[in-house]
PDB file of C-alpha atoms and ligand atoms in Angstrom:
ATOM      1  CA  UNK A   1     -22.796  68.719  76.933  1.00  0.00           C
ATOM      2  CA  UNK A   2     -23.093  72.308  75.821  1.00  0.00           C
ATOM      3  CA  UNK A   3     -20.091  72.543  73.580  1.00  0.00           C
ATOM      4  CA  UNK A   4     -21.274  70.352  70.684  1.00  0.00           C
ATOM      5  CA  UNK A   5     -24.658  72.051  70.640  1.00  0.00           C
ATOM      6  CA  UNK A   6     -23.038  75.473  70.487  1.00  0.00           C
ATOM      7  CA  UNK A   7     -20.682  74.342  67.773  1.00  0.00           C
ATOM      8  CA  UNK A   8     -23.625  72.988  65.798  1.00  0.00           C
ATOM      9  CA  UNK A   9     -25.402  76.320  66.078  1.00  0.00           C
ATOM     10  CA  UNK A  10     -22.304  78.193  64.921  1.00  0.00           C
ATOM     11  CA  UNK A  11     -22.019  75.827  61.926  1.00  0.00           C
ATOM     12  CA  UNK A  12     -25.656  76.469  61.050  1.00  0.00           C
ATOM     13  CA  UNK A  13     -25.073  80.215  61.233  1.00  0.00           C
ATOM     14  CA  UNK A  14     -22.017  79.894  58.987  1.00  0.00           C
ATOM     15  CA  UNK A  15     -24.129  77.924  56.510  1.00  0.00           C
ATOM     16  CA  UNK A  16     -26.881  80.533  56.497  1.00  0.00           C
ATOM     17  CA  UNK A  17     -24.330  83.310  55.955  1.00  0.00           C
ATOM     18  CA  UNK A  18     -22.842  81.352  53.110  1.00  0.00           C
ATOM     19  CA  UNK A  19     -26.198  80.771  51.450  1.00  0.00           C
ATOM     20  CA  UNK A  20     -27.088  84.431  51.875  1.00  0.00           C
ATOM     21  CA  UNK A  21     -24.165  85.454  49.656  1.00  0.00           C
ATOM     22  CA  UNK A  22     -24.286  82.542  47.228  1.00  0.00           C
ATOM     23  CA  UNK A  23     -26.859  81.429  44.736  1.00  0.00           C
ATOM     24  CA  UNK A  24     -27.903  78.020  43.572  1.00  0.00           C
ATOM     25  CA  UNK A  25     -28.154  77.548  39.785  1.00  0.00           C
ATOM     26  CA  UNK A  26     -31.147  79.279  38.192  1.00  0.00           C
ATOM     27  CA  UNK A  27     -31.941  76.182  36.111  1.00  0.00           C
ATOM     28  CA  UNK A  28     -31.401  72.453  36.636  1.00  0.00           C
ATOM     29  CA  UNK A  29     -27.779  71.253  36.616  1.00  0.00           C
ATOM     30  CA  UNK A  30     -27.045  69.542  33.287  1.00  0.00           C
ATOM     31  CA  UNK A  31     -23.599  68.075  34.003  1.00  0.00           C
ATOM     32  CA  UNK A  32     -22.376  66.536  37.239  1.00  0.00           C
ATOM     33  CA  UNK A  33     -18.576  66.444  37.368  1.00  0.00           C
ATOM     34  CA  UNK A  34     -17.662  63.904  40.033  1.00  0.00           C
ATOM     35  CA  UNK A  35     -14.329  64.783  41.567  1.00  0.00           C
ATOM     36  CA  UNK A  36     -11.866  63.269  44.001  1.00  0.00           C
ATOM     37  CA  UNK A  37      -8.486  64.524  45.132  1.00  0.00           C
ATOM     38  CA  UNK A  38      -5.677  62.571  46.750  1.00  0.00           C
ATOM     39  CA  UNK A  39      -3.250  64.691  48.701  1.00  0.00           C
ATOM     40  CA  UNK A  40      -0.382  64.653  51.188  1.00  0.00           C
ATOM     41  CA  UNK A  41      -2.545  64.623  54.314  1.00  0.00           C
ATOM     42  CA  UNK A  42      -5.504  65.971  56.252  1.00  0.00           C
ATOM     43  CA  UNK A  43      -6.393  69.710  56.538  1.00  0.00           C
ATOM     44  CA  UNK A  44      -4.253  70.555  59.621  1.00  0.00           C
ATOM     45  CA  UNK A  45      -1.144  69.470  57.668  1.00  0.00           C
ATOM     46  CA  UNK A  46      -1.921  72.046  54.923  1.00  0.00           C
ATOM     47  CA  UNK A  47      -1.984  69.277  52.286  1.00  0.00           C
ATOM     48  CA  UNK A  48      -0.998  69.606  48.641  1.00  0.00           C
ATOM     49  CA  UNK A  49      -2.835  67.781  45.841  1.00  0.00           C
ATOM     50  CA  UNK A  50      -1.160  64.655  44.434  1.00  0.00           C
ATOM     51  CA  UNK A  51      -3.884  63.285  42.177  1.00  0.00           C
ATOM     52  CA  UNK A  52      -7.070  64.710  40.697  1.00  0.00           C
ATOM     53  CA  UNK A  53      -9.824  62.817  38.921  1.00  0.00           C
ATOM     54  CA  UNK A  54     -12.911  64.233  37.216  1.00  0.00           C
ATOM     55  CA  UNK A  55     -15.724  62.183  35.604  1.00  0.00           C
ATOM     56  CA  UNK A  56     -18.374  64.254  33.793  1.00  0.00           C
ATOM     57  CA  UNK A  57     -21.790  62.571  33.721  1.00  0.00           C
ATOM     58  CA  UNK A  58     -24.868  64.205  32.220  1.00  0.00           C
ATOM     59  CA  UNK A  59     -28.220  64.622  33.894  1.00  0.00           C
ATOM     60  CA  UNK A  60     -29.629  62.703  30.942  1.00  0.00           C
ATOM     61  CA  UNK A  61     -27.477  59.663  31.794  1.00  0.00           C
ATOM     62  CA  UNK A  62     -28.417  59.836  35.490  1.00  0.00           C
ATOM     63  CA  UNK A  63     -32.121  60.195  34.688  1.00  0.00           C
ATOM     64  CA  UNK A  64     -32.042  57.219  32.308  1.00  0.00           C
ATOM     65  CA  UNK A  65     -30.083  54.596  34.217  1.00  0.00           C
ATOM     66  CA  UNK A  66     -29.910  51.088  32.849  1.00  0.00           C
ATOM     67  CA  UNK A  67     -30.057  48.173  35.272  1.00  0.00           C
ATOM     68  CA  UNK A  68     -28.541  44.731  35.460  1.00  0.00           C
ATOM     69  CA  UNK A  69     -30.913  42.177  36.899  1.00  0.00           C
ATOM     70  CA  UNK A  70     -29.478  40.837  40.087  1.00  0.00           C
ATOM     71  CA  UNK A  71     -30.715  39.318  43.311  1.00  0.00           C
ATOM     72  CA  UNK A  72     -32.221  40.699  45.576  1.00  0.00           C
ATOM     73  CA  UNK A  73     -32.505  43.928  43.563  1.00  0.00           C
ATOM     74  CA  UNK A  74     -31.311  45.288  40.189  1.00  0.00           C
ATOM     75  CA  UNK A  75     -27.907  47.029  40.126  1.00  0.00           C
ATOM     76  CA  UNK A  76     -27.542  50.257  38.125  1.00  0.00           C
ATOM     77  CA  UNK A  77     -25.047  49.985  35.283  1.00  0.00           C
ATOM     78  CA  UNK A  78     -22.224  52.511  35.233  1.00  0.00           C
ATOM     79  CA  UNK A  79     -22.975  55.305  32.720  1.00  0.00           C
ATOM     80  CA  UNK A  80     -21.426  54.549  29.320  1.00  0.00           C
ATOM     81  CA  UNK A  81     -21.015  58.124  28.050  1.00  0.00           C
ATOM     82  CA  UNK A  82     -18.525  59.751  30.426  1.00  0.00           C
ATOM     83  CA  UNK A  83     -15.692  62.261  29.903  1.00  0.00           C
ATOM     84  CA  UNK A  84     -12.754  61.573  32.218  1.00  0.00           C
ATOM     85  CA  UNK A  85      -9.716  63.552  33.343  1.00  0.00           C
ATOM     86  CA  UNK A  86      -7.154  62.063  35.742  1.00  0.00           C
ATOM     87  CA  UNK A  87      -3.931  63.874  36.504  1.00  0.00           C
ATOM     88  CA  UNK A  88      -0.929  63.059  38.684  1.00  0.00           C
ATOM     89  CA  UNK A  89       0.483  66.166  40.350  1.00  0.00           C
ATOM     90  CA  UNK A  90       3.821  66.349  42.174  1.00  0.00           C
ATOM     91  CA  UNK A  91       2.699  67.667  45.566  1.00  0.00           C
ATOM     92  CA  UNK A  92       6.167  69.060  46.333  1.00  0.00           C
ATOM     93  CA  UNK A  93       5.502  68.352  50.016  1.00  0.00           C
ATOM     94  CA  UNK A  94       6.124  65.206  52.075  1.00  0.00           C
ATOM     95  CA  UNK A  95       3.172  62.834  52.421  1.00  0.00           C
ATOM     96  CA  UNK A  96       2.148  62.115  56.000  1.00  0.00           C
ATOM     97  CA  UNK A  97       2.796  58.419  56.736  1.00  0.00           C
ATOM     98  CA  UNK A  98      -0.970  57.829  56.880  1.00  0.00           C
ATOM     99  CA  UNK A  99      -1.663  59.557  53.547  1.00  0.00           C
ATOM    100  CA  UNK A 100       1.168  57.631  51.884  1.00  0.00           C
ATOM    101  CA  UNK A 101      -0.035  54.368  53.370  1.00  0.00           C
ATOM    102  CA  UNK A 102      -3.689  54.683  52.277  1.00  0.00           C
ATOM    103  CA  UNK A 103      -3.010  56.131  48.809  1.00  0.00           C
ATOM    104  CA  UNK A 104       0.016  53.985  47.982  1.00  0.00           C
ATOM    105  CA  UNK A 105       1.728  57.163  46.758  1.00  0.00           C
ATOM    106  CA  UNK A 106       5.195  58.346  47.760  1.00  0.00           C
ATOM    107  CA  UNK A 107       7.158  61.504  46.991  1.00  0.00           C
ATOM    108  CA  UNK A 108       9.767  59.392  45.185  1.00  0.00           C
ATOM    109  CA  UNK A 109       7.172  58.108  42.710  1.00  0.00           C
ATOM    110  CA  UNK A 110       6.453  61.657  41.570  1.00  0.00           C
ATOM    111  CA  UNK A 111      10.110  62.543  41.119  1.00  0.00           C
ATOM    112  CA  UNK A 112      11.032  59.217  39.473  1.00  0.00           C
ATOM    113  CA  UNK A 113       8.185  59.716  37.007  1.00  0.00           C
ATOM    114  CA  UNK A 114       9.101  63.394  36.472  1.00  0.00           C
ATOM    115  CA  UNK A 115       5.599  64.581  37.332  1.00  0.00           C
ATOM    116  CA  UNK A 116       4.988  68.327  37.308  1.00  0.00           C
ATOM    117  CA  UNK A 117       3.670  70.434  40.160  1.00  0.00           C
ATOM    118  CA  UNK A 118       0.190  72.001  40.330  1.00  0.00           C
ATOM    119  CA  UNK A 119       0.495  74.787  37.758  1.00  0.00           C
ATOM    120  CA  UNK A 120      -1.501  76.905  35.340  1.00  0.00           C
ATOM    121  CA  UNK A 121      -1.777  73.956  32.939  1.00  0.00           C
ATOM    122  CA  UNK A 122      -4.015  72.210  35.489  1.00  0.00           C
ATOM    123  CA  UNK A 123      -6.461  75.131  35.346  1.00  0.00           C
ATOM    124  CA  UNK A 124      -6.272  75.113  31.542  1.00  0.00           C
ATOM    125  CA  UNK A 125      -6.991  71.365  31.449  1.00  0.00           C
ATOM    126  CA  UNK A 126      -9.940  71.796  33.798  1.00  0.00           C
ATOM    127  CA  UNK A 127     -11.281  74.764  31.855  1.00  0.00           C
ATOM    128  CA  UNK A 128     -11.007  72.922  28.528  1.00  0.00           C
ATOM    129  CA  UNK A 129     -12.739  69.923  30.131  1.00  0.00           C
ATOM    130  CA  UNK A 130     -15.567  72.120  31.458  1.00  0.00           C
ATOM    131  CA  UNK A 131     -16.045  74.014  28.172  1.00  0.00           C
ATOM    132  CA  UNK A 132     -16.976  70.707  26.507  1.00  0.00           C
ATOM    133  CA  UNK A 133     -19.751  70.005  29.051  1.00  0.00           C
ATOM    134  CA  UNK A 134     -23.389  71.110  28.844  1.00  0.00           C
ATOM    135  CA  UNK A 135     -23.956  73.822  31.503  1.00  0.00           C
ATOM    136  CA  UNK A 136     -24.913  74.395  34.278  1.00  0.00           C
ATOM    137  CA  UNK A 137     -21.977  72.326  35.545  1.00  0.00           C
ATOM    138  CA  UNK A 138     -21.658  71.152  39.131  1.00  0.00           C
ATOM    139  CA  UNK A 139     -18.563  69.652  40.747  1.00  0.00           C
ATOM    140  CA  UNK A 140     -19.595  66.831  43.071  1.00  0.00           C
ATOM    141  CA  UNK A 141     -17.339  65.438  45.789  1.00  0.00           C
ATOM    142  CA  UNK A 142     -17.936  63.346  48.883  1.00  0.00           C
ATOM    143  CA  UNK A 143     -17.105  65.548  51.888  1.00  0.00           C
ATOM    144  CA  UNK A 144     -16.210  68.100  49.197  1.00  0.00           C
ATOM    145  CA  UNK A 145     -17.222  71.144  51.279  1.00  0.00           C
ATOM    146  CA  UNK A 146     -14.750  70.176  54.012  1.00  0.00           C
ATOM    147  CA  UNK A 147     -11.918  68.772  51.920  1.00  0.00           C
ATOM    148  CA  UNK A 148     -11.801  68.702  48.111  1.00  0.00           C
ATOM    149  CA  UNK A 149     -13.294  72.133  47.316  1.00  0.00           C
ATOM    150  CA  UNK A 150     -11.292  74.147  49.912  1.00  0.00           C
ATOM    151  CA  UNK A 151      -8.143  72.238  48.922  1.00  0.00           C
ATOM    152  CA  UNK A 152      -8.574  72.929  45.207  1.00  0.00           C
ATOM    153  CA  UNK A 153      -9.313  76.570  46.074  1.00  0.00           C
ATOM    154  CA  UNK A 154      -6.102  76.767  48.148  1.00  0.00           C
ATOM    155  CA  UNK A 155      -4.011  75.422  45.257  1.00  0.00           C
ATOM    156  CA  UNK A 156      -5.627  77.829  42.764  1.00  0.00           C
ATOM    157  CA  UNK A 157      -5.234  80.773  45.175  1.00  0.00           C
ATOM    158  CA  UNK A 158      -1.546  79.943  45.660  1.00  0.00           C
ATOM    159  CA  UNK A 159      -1.144  80.555  41.906  1.00  0.00           C
ATOM    160  CA  UNK A 160      -3.007  83.851  42.263  1.00  0.00           C
ATOM    161  CA  UNK A 161      -6.107  82.460  40.530  1.00  0.00           C
ATOM    162  CA  UNK A 162      -9.612  83.364  41.698  1.00  0.00           C
ATOM    163  CA  UNK A 163     -11.202  79.985  41.076  1.00  0.00           C
ATOM    164  CA  UNK A 164     -13.439  78.328  38.518  1.00  0.00           C
ATOM    165  CA  UNK A 165     -15.843  80.847  37.023  1.00  0.00           C
ATOM    166  CA  UNK A 166     -19.408  79.697  36.474  1.00  0.00           C
ATOM    167  CA  UNK A 167     -18.903  76.262  38.042  1.00  0.00           C
ATOM    168  CA  UNK A 168     -21.135  75.133  40.910  1.00  0.00           C
ATOM    169  CA  UNK A 169     -20.216  72.654  43.605  1.00  0.00           C
ATOM    170  CA  UNK A 170     -22.109  70.278  45.879  1.00  0.00           C
ATOM    171  CA  UNK A 171     -21.161  67.796  48.592  1.00  0.00           C
ATOM    172  CA  UNK A 172     -22.715  64.298  48.418  1.00  0.00           C
ATOM    173  CA  UNK A 173     -22.015  63.667  52.119  1.00  0.00           C
ATOM    174  CA  UNK A 174     -24.103  66.728  53.056  1.00  0.00           C
ATOM    175  CA  UNK A 175     -26.748  65.770  50.504  1.00  0.00           C
ATOM    176  CA  UNK A 176     -27.064  62.176  51.719  1.00  0.00           C
ATOM    177  CA  UNK A 177     -27.343  63.303  55.355  1.00  0.00           C
ATOM    178  CA  UNK A 178     -29.968  65.898  54.433  1.00  0.00           C
ATOM    179  CA  UNK A 179     -31.990  63.396  52.414  1.00  0.00           C
ATOM    180  CA  UNK A 180     -31.851  60.804  55.192  1.00  0.00           C
ATOM    181  CA  UNK A 181     -33.070  63.473  57.594  1.00  0.00           C
ATOM    182  CA  UNK A 182     -35.980  64.304  55.344  1.00  0.00           C
ATOM    183  CA  UNK A 183     -36.723  60.598  55.137  1.00  0.00           C
ATOM    184  CA  UNK A 184     -36.871  60.876  51.365  1.00  0.00           C
ATOM    185  CA  UNK A 185     -34.616  57.912  50.812  1.00  0.00           C
ATOM    186  CA  UNK A 186     -33.506  54.824  52.672  1.00  0.00           C
ATOM    187  CA  UNK A 187     -36.236  55.057  55.265  1.00  0.00           C
ATOM    188  CA  UNK A 188     -36.150  51.286  55.590  1.00  0.00           C
ATOM    189  CA  UNK A 189     -32.409  51.363  56.229  1.00  0.00           C
ATOM    190  CA  UNK A 190     -32.697  54.137  58.823  1.00  0.00           C
ATOM    191  CA  UNK A 191     -35.450  52.196  60.511  1.00  0.00           C
ATOM    192  CA  UNK A 192     -33.309  49.070  60.629  1.00  0.00           C
ATOM    193  CA  UNK A 193     -30.279  51.011  61.929  1.00  0.00           C
ATOM    194  CA  UNK A 194     -32.324  52.643  64.676  1.00  0.00           C
ATOM    195  CA  UNK A 195     -33.679  49.253  65.668  1.00  0.00           C
ATOM    196  CA  UNK A 196     -30.125  48.022  66.139  1.00  0.00           C
ATOM    197  CA  UNK A 197     -29.083  51.252  67.877  1.00  0.00           C
ATOM    198  CA  UNK A 198     -26.433  51.823  65.234  1.00  0.00           C
ATOM    199  CA  UNK A 199     -25.212  55.285  64.225  1.00  0.00           C
ATOM    200  CA  UNK A 200     -25.550  56.022  60.517  1.00  0.00           C
ATOM    201  CA  UNK A 201     -22.224  56.148  58.721  1.00  0.00           C
ATOM    202  CA  UNK A 202     -21.731  58.410  55.736  1.00  0.00           C
ATOM    203  CA  UNK A 203     -18.123  57.739  54.663  1.00  0.00           C
ATOM    204  CA  UNK A 204     -17.666  56.813  51.008  1.00  0.00           C
ATOM    205  CA  UNK A 205     -16.821  53.205  51.808  1.00  0.00           C
ATOM    206  CA  UNK A 206     -19.670  52.889  54.328  1.00  0.00           C
ATOM    207  CA  UNK A 207     -22.176  54.275  51.836  1.00  0.00           C
ATOM    208  CA  UNK A 208     -20.943  51.832  49.187  1.00  0.00           C
ATOM    209  CA  UNK A 209     -21.238  48.958  51.659  1.00  0.00           C
ATOM    210  CA  UNK A 210     -24.774  50.053  52.517  1.00  0.00           C
ATOM    211  CA  UNK A 211     -25.849  49.481  48.914  1.00  0.00           C
ATOM    212  CA  UNK A 212     -23.516  46.835  47.558  1.00  0.00           C
ATOM    213  CA  UNK A 213     -22.744  44.790  50.717  1.00  0.00           C
ATOM    214  CA  UNK A 214     -19.048  44.787  49.856  1.00  0.00           C
ATOM    215  CA  UNK A 215     -16.204  47.268  50.203  1.00  0.00           C
ATOM    216  CA  UNK A 216     -15.332  49.231  47.056  1.00  0.00           C
ATOM    217  CA  UNK A 217     -12.233  48.457  44.991  1.00  0.00           C
ATOM    218  CA  UNK A 218      -9.338  50.939  44.601  1.00  0.00           C
ATOM    219  CA  UNK A 219     -10.145  53.083  47.639  1.00  0.00           C
ATOM    220  CA  UNK A 220      -7.954  56.186  48.021  1.00  0.00           C
ATOM    221  CA  UNK A 221      -7.009  56.351  44.378  1.00  0.00           C
ATOM    222  CA  UNK A 222      -8.687  59.419  42.895  1.00  0.00           C
ATOM    223  CA  UNK A 223     -10.225  57.418  40.034  1.00  0.00           C
ATOM    224  CA  UNK A 224     -11.318  54.540  42.299  1.00  0.00           C
ATOM    225  CA  UNK A 225     -13.058  56.931  44.676  1.00  0.00           C
ATOM    226  CA  UNK A 226     -14.803  58.762  41.817  1.00  0.00           C
ATOM    227  CA  UNK A 227     -16.145  55.458  40.470  1.00  0.00           C
ATOM    228  CA  UNK A 228     -17.302  54.491  43.976  1.00  0.00           C
ATOM    229  CA  UNK A 229     -18.986  57.891  44.366  1.00  0.00           C
ATOM    230  CA  UNK A 230     -20.847  57.509  41.068  1.00  0.00           C
ATOM    231  CA  UNK A 231     -21.932  54.010  42.085  1.00  0.00           C
ATOM    232  CA  UNK A 232     -23.493  55.296  45.301  1.00  0.00           C
ATOM    233  CA  UNK A 233     -24.908  58.414  43.595  1.00  0.00           C
ATOM    234  CA  UNK A 234     -26.738  56.164  41.136  1.00  0.00           C
ATOM    235  CA  UNK A 235     -28.618  54.528  44.009  1.00  0.00           C
ATOM    236  CA  UNK A 236     -30.575  57.728  44.676  1.00  0.00           C
ATOM    237  CA  UNK A 237     -29.737  59.864  41.660  1.00  0.00           C
ATOM    238  CA  UNK A 238     -33.155  61.516  41.345  1.00  0.00           C
ATOM    239  CA  UNK A 239     -33.216  62.748  44.942  1.00  0.00           C
ATOM    240  CA  UNK A 240     -29.565  63.801  44.897  1.00  0.00           C
ATOM    241  CA  UNK A 241     -29.934  65.784  41.656  1.00  0.00           C
ATOM    242  CA  UNK A 242     -33.050  67.437  43.048  1.00  0.00           C
ATOM    243  CA  UNK A 243     -31.172  68.358  46.255  1.00  0.00           C
ATOM    244  CA  UNK A 244     -28.206  69.723  44.303  1.00  0.00           C
ATOM    245  CA  UNK A 245     -30.382  71.870  42.021  1.00  0.00           C
ATOM    246  CA  UNK A 246     -31.306  73.959  45.054  1.00  0.00           C
ATOM    247  CA  UNK A 247     -28.246  73.481  47.277  1.00  0.00           C
ATOM    248  CA  UNK A 248     -25.292  73.714  44.881  1.00  0.00           C
ATOM    249  CA  UNK A 249     -23.328  76.948  45.265  1.00  0.00           C
ATOM    250  CA  UNK A 250     -20.740  78.701  43.106  1.00  0.00           C
ATOM    251  CA  UNK A 251     -17.316  77.080  43.472  1.00  0.00           C
ATOM    252  CA  UNK A 252     -15.788  80.544  43.775  1.00  0.00           C
ATOM    253  CA  UNK A 253     -17.583  81.121  47.114  1.00  0.00           C
ATOM    254  CA  UNK A 254     -15.449  78.296  48.602  1.00  0.00           C
ATOM    255  CA  UNK A 255     -12.952  79.479  51.185  1.00  0.00           C
ATOM    256  CA  UNK A 256      -9.413  78.153  50.704  1.00  0.00           C
ATOM    257  CA  UNK A 257      -8.384  75.415  53.145  1.00  0.00           C
ATOM    258  CA  UNK A 258      -5.351  77.555  54.065  1.00  0.00           C
ATOM    259  CA  UNK A 259      -3.515  80.633  52.860  1.00  0.00           C
ATOM    260  CA  UNK A 260      -0.281  80.282  50.940  1.00  0.00           C
ATOM    261  CA  UNK A 261       2.654  81.173  53.196  1.00  0.00           C
ATOM    262  CA  UNK A 262       4.887  82.612  50.465  1.00  0.00           C
TER     263      UNK A 262
HETATM  264  N1  DCM B   1      -6.313  61.444  54.173  1.00  0.00           N
HETATM  265  C1  DCM B   1      -5.425  61.204  55.223  1.00  0.00           C
HETATM  266  N2  DCM B   1      -5.777  60.354  56.226  1.00  0.00           N
HETATM  267  C2  DCM B   1      -6.960  59.737  56.221  1.00  0.00           C
HETATM  268  C3  DCM B   1      -7.861  59.946  55.167  1.00  0.00           C
HETATM  269  C4  DCM B   1      -7.501  60.802  54.148  1.00  0.00           C
HETATM  270  O1  DCM B   1      -4.345  61.788  55.233  1.00  0.00           O
HETATM  271  N3  DCM B   1      -7.267  58.907  57.220  1.00  0.00           N
HETATM  272  C5  DCM B   1      -5.908  62.345  53.096  1.00  0.00           C
HETATM  273  C6  DCM B   1      -5.027  61.651  52.083  1.00  0.00           C
HETATM  274  C7  DCM B   1      -5.962  61.374  50.942  1.00  0.00           C
HETATM  275  C8  DCM B   1      -6.934  62.531  51.026  1.00  0.00           C
HETATM  276  O2  DCM B   1      -7.054  62.799  52.407  1.00  0.00           O
HETATM  277  O3  DCM B   1      -5.272  61.370  49.696  1.00  0.00           O
HETATM  278  C9  DCM B   1      -8.267  62.279  50.387  1.00  0.00           C
HETATM  279  O4  DCM B   1      -8.939  61.224  51.032  1.00  0.00           O
HETATM  280  P1  DCM B   1      -9.788  60.146  50.232  1.00  0.00           P
HETATM  281  O5  DCM B   1      -8.853  59.109  49.678  1.00  0.00           O
HETATM  282  O6  DCM B   1     -10.746  59.585  51.202  1.00  0.00           O
HETATM  283  O7  DCM B   1     -10.435  60.842  49.086  1.00  0.00           O
HETATM  284 MG1   MG B   2     -12.006  61.932  48.680  1.00  0.00          MG
HETATM  285 MG1   MG B   3      -9.878  59.635  47.432  1.00  0.00          MG
END
């Protein structure tokens, strides 16, 4: 009974320490770069990236969503003006059976298709992609603080690179939990869930189901997950952007998921 409470308190302390040394952007974020990574496994397996997808969407697009009339409520249309970068990366490490099964990726596919490893060109592609976006720029990933950001940091660190200068990052899973807690959004849904004694679920697919009453297509492909993330972001874009303006932190303050052994 005590352990989880203590762990929670330690997490809170870690968060406070982190916020003490990091700063949120001094002006509103102008570009949200939605990101998803597929990799060889979960954090304990020291995964390597196999696929990276970035969709850059402007604040303007998210503040001026168009809707398709639909019953019982209108559905936001996917933004039309979006820059996209999807890259296959030879992870040079065996996939765990689970990771291979959910992503549909195998090590053979990368060698058959002569795909290159994570190298300096990936950083150059990302940098060129970012230079074309209106700053401040914020990377957005679902569970990003626990998975995508530390993993990207680990891969960059392994190449001796410090990170992504001037880029912020924010985690939609954290944001959606925080907003639910503040009762800013979805109060009706929380009320209904509590009535049924159900625990709120915040996974990408659960969040999509919450809004669209169907499971998202192309789960566990980097591009499919980015599209799903944007679809759920659009459902409470104003609140999420507001939360990120004050809670985004510099990507470079991310701690690598693991240290390179070599
Ligand atoms: N992953 C895994 N096992 C799971 C879920 C995820 O090994 N049950 C790993 C492989 C995925 C990566 O995490 O490529 C990213 O997960 P997601 O597809 O949810 O973005
Ligand atoms: Mg993901
Ligand atoms: Mg994914």
